[in-house]
Amino acid sequence: MLTYLNGLYLLDPFFQACREGYPSGLYRLEEVAPDHFRQSEYFLSYFHDNVLEDEVQLILQLPEAGTLSLSLGSQRVFSHDEIGLLTTFSAWVLPLMEQHWQHSQARPQAPRPRKWPARSATP
């Protein structure tokens, strides 16, 4: 995971899709991955061992705040029926993701611990 966070994420097709401003929705790997993805450095050095065989992502564009995504990996290629079900669920999950984001941003920050002045031992 550290390798991913140290820069390999730049090769992630879903990261690139988010950067390119794909609209909010459900995306399959085959929709965002470049040609010959399975021969790429990213696939060989990370994806195959960590994500496994297939991936879909729910991408939510957050105006002026970036992108929030939910990734689902699978040990096999998602079937057409599974994609259909995920597409149906995305109509509920994307608004819930947005609601979660809004609530997390509106939540007041916890107060910092107050530093009390040192008390003198002598009166």
Short mmCIF file of C-alpha atoms in Angstrom, two decimals:
data_model
loop_
_atom_site.label_atom_id
_atom_site.label_comp_id
_atom_site.label_asym_id
_atom_site.label_seq_id
_atom_site.Cartn_x
_atom_site.Cartn_y
_atom_site.Cartn_z
CA MET A 1 0.00 0.00 0.00
CA LEU A 2 2.87 2.37 0.73
CA THR A 3 4.11 2.00 -2.86
CA TYR A 4 0.64 2.97 -4.07
CA LEU A 5 0.50 6.04 -1.83
CA ASN A 6 4.04 7.07 -2.76
CA GLY A 7 3.06 7.66 -6.37
CA LEU A 8 1.84 4.48 -8.02
CA TYR A 9 -1.70 5.83 -7.66
CA LEU A 10 -0.86 8.23 -10.50
CA LEU A 11 -1.07 5.23 -12.85
CA ASP A 12 -4.44 4.06 -11.49
CA PRO A 13 -7.01 4.32 -14.29
CA PHE A 14 -9.70 5.34 -11.81
CA PHE A 15 -7.50 8.10 -10.38
CA GLN A 16 -6.92 9.32 -13.92
CA ALA A 17 -10.67 9.20 -14.62
CA CYS A 18 -11.32 11.32 -11.53
CA ARG A 19 -8.64 13.80 -12.59
CA GLU A 20 -10.17 14.01 -16.05
CA GLY A 21 -13.49 14.95 -14.46
CA TYR A 22 -15.60 11.92 -15.30
CA PRO A 23 -19.14 12.72 -14.16
CA SER A 24 -20.53 11.09 -11.03
CA GLY A 25 -21.59 7.50 -11.62
CA LEU A 26 -20.59 3.84 -11.65
CA TYR A 27 -17.61 2.92 -13.82
CA ARG A 28 -16.20 -0.45 -14.79
CA LEU A 29 -12.47 -0.97 -15.12
CA GLU A 30 -12.83 -1.65 -18.83
CA GLU A 31 -14.44 1.79 -19.26
CA VAL A 32 -11.54 3.72 -17.77
CA ALA A 33 -8.47 1.52 -18.32
CA PRO A 34 -6.20 2.18 -21.30
CA ASP A 35 -5.58 -0.38 -24.02
CA HIS A 36 -3.22 -3.18 -22.92
CA PHE A 37 -3.89 -2.34 -19.25
CA ARG A 38 -3.14 -5.91 -18.14
CA GLN A 39 0.41 -5.57 -19.51
CA SER A 40 0.99 -2.20 -17.81
CA GLU A 41 3.43 -1.48 -14.99
CA TYR A 42 0.52 -0.57 -12.72
CA PHE A 43 -1.32 -3.85 -13.34
CA LEU A 44 1.79 -6.00 -12.94
CA SER A 45 3.23 -4.22 -9.90
CA TYR A 46 0.06 -3.48 -7.94
CA PHE A 47 -3.39 -4.21 -9.33
CA HIS A 48 -3.11 -7.97 -9.87
CA ASP A 49 -1.82 -8.62 -6.34
CA ASN A 50 -4.00 -6.13 -4.47
CA VAL A 51 -7.23 -5.59 -6.37
CA LEU A 52 -7.23 -9.02 -8.01
CA GLU A 53 -9.17 -9.44 -11.29
CA ASP A 54 -11.76 -6.70 -11.73
CA GLU A 55 -12.86 -3.42 -10.19
CA VAL A 56 -15.75 -1.01 -10.35
CA GLN A 57 -15.89 2.39 -8.74
CA LEU A 58 -18.62 4.73 -7.71
CA ILE A 59 -17.22 8.17 -8.49
CA LEU A 60 -18.79 11.25 -6.91
CA GLN A 61 -17.67 14.67 -8.09
CA LEU A 62 -17.60 17.17 -5.23
CA PRO A 63 -17.68 20.70 -6.66
CA GLU A 64 -14.65 22.68 -5.48
CA ALA A 65 -13.62 19.80 -3.18
CA GLY A 66 -12.36 17.04 -5.48
CA THR A 67 -13.71 13.55 -5.90
CA LEU A 68 -14.96 10.86 -3.55
CA SER A 69 -14.86 7.28 -4.79
CA LEU A 70 -15.89 3.88 -3.51
CA SER A 71 -13.95 0.99 -5.00
CA LEU A 72 -15.17 -2.59 -5.23
CA GLY A 73 -12.63 -5.21 -6.28
CA SER A 74 -13.38 -8.78 -7.30
CA GLN A 75 -11.49 -12.05 -7.74
CA ARG A 76 -13.32 -12.52 -11.05
CA VAL A 77 -14.81 -10.29 -13.72
CA PHE A 78 -18.13 -8.78 -12.63
CA SER A 79 -21.05 -10.36 -14.51
CA HIS A 80 -23.59 -8.33 -16.48
CA ASP A 81 -26.18 -9.09 -13.78
CA GLU A 82 -23.84 -7.84 -11.04
CA ILE A 83 -23.12 -4.66 -12.99
CA GLY A 84 -26.87 -4.18 -13.43
CA LEU A 85 -27.42 -4.57 -9.70
CA LEU A 86 -24.55 -2.21 -8.88
CA THR A 87 -25.96 0.34 -11.32
CA THR A 88 -29.31 0.15 -9.52
CA PHE A 89 -27.61 0.48 -6.13
CA SER A 90 -25.56 3.43 -7.34
CA ALA A 91 -28.77 5.50 -7.52
CA TRP A 92 -28.91 5.20 -3.71
CA VAL A 93 -25.25 4.93 -2.81
CA LEU A 94 -24.04 8.07 -4.63
CA PRO A 95 -26.49 10.36 -2.76
CA LEU A 96 -25.50 8.66 0.51
CA MET A 97 -21.83 9.29 -0.27
CA GLU A 98 -22.64 12.95 -0.93
CA GLN A 99 -24.65 13.19 2.28
CA HIS A 100 -21.80 11.61 4.23
CA TRP A 101 -19.35 14.11 2.74
CA GLN A 102 -21.59 17.07 3.59
CA HIS A 103 -22.07 15.88 7.16
CA SER A 104 -18.36 15.25 7.62
CA GLN A 105 -17.62 18.80 6.44
CA ALA A 106 -20.34 20.39 8.60
CA ARG A 107 -19.29 18.57 11.76
CA PRO A 108 -17.79 21.04 14.24
CA GLN A 109 -14.16 20.53 15.05
CA ALA A 110 -13.43 19.08 18.47
CA PRO A 111 -12.19 21.77 20.84
CA ARG A 112 -8.50 21.76 21.50
CA PRO A 113 -7.42 20.87 25.02
CA ARG A 114 -7.16 24.01 27.07
CA LYS A 115 -3.80 24.84 28.52
CA TRP A 116 -4.24 26.04 32.06
CA PRO A 117 -1.62 28.35 33.52
CA ALA A 118 0.77 26.68 35.91
CA ARG A 119 -0.21 27.21 39.52
CA SER A 120 2.26 28.58 41.91
CA ALA A 121 3.06 26.38 44.90
CA THR A 122 3.52 29.43 47.14
CA PRO A 123 0.68 31.78 48.13
#
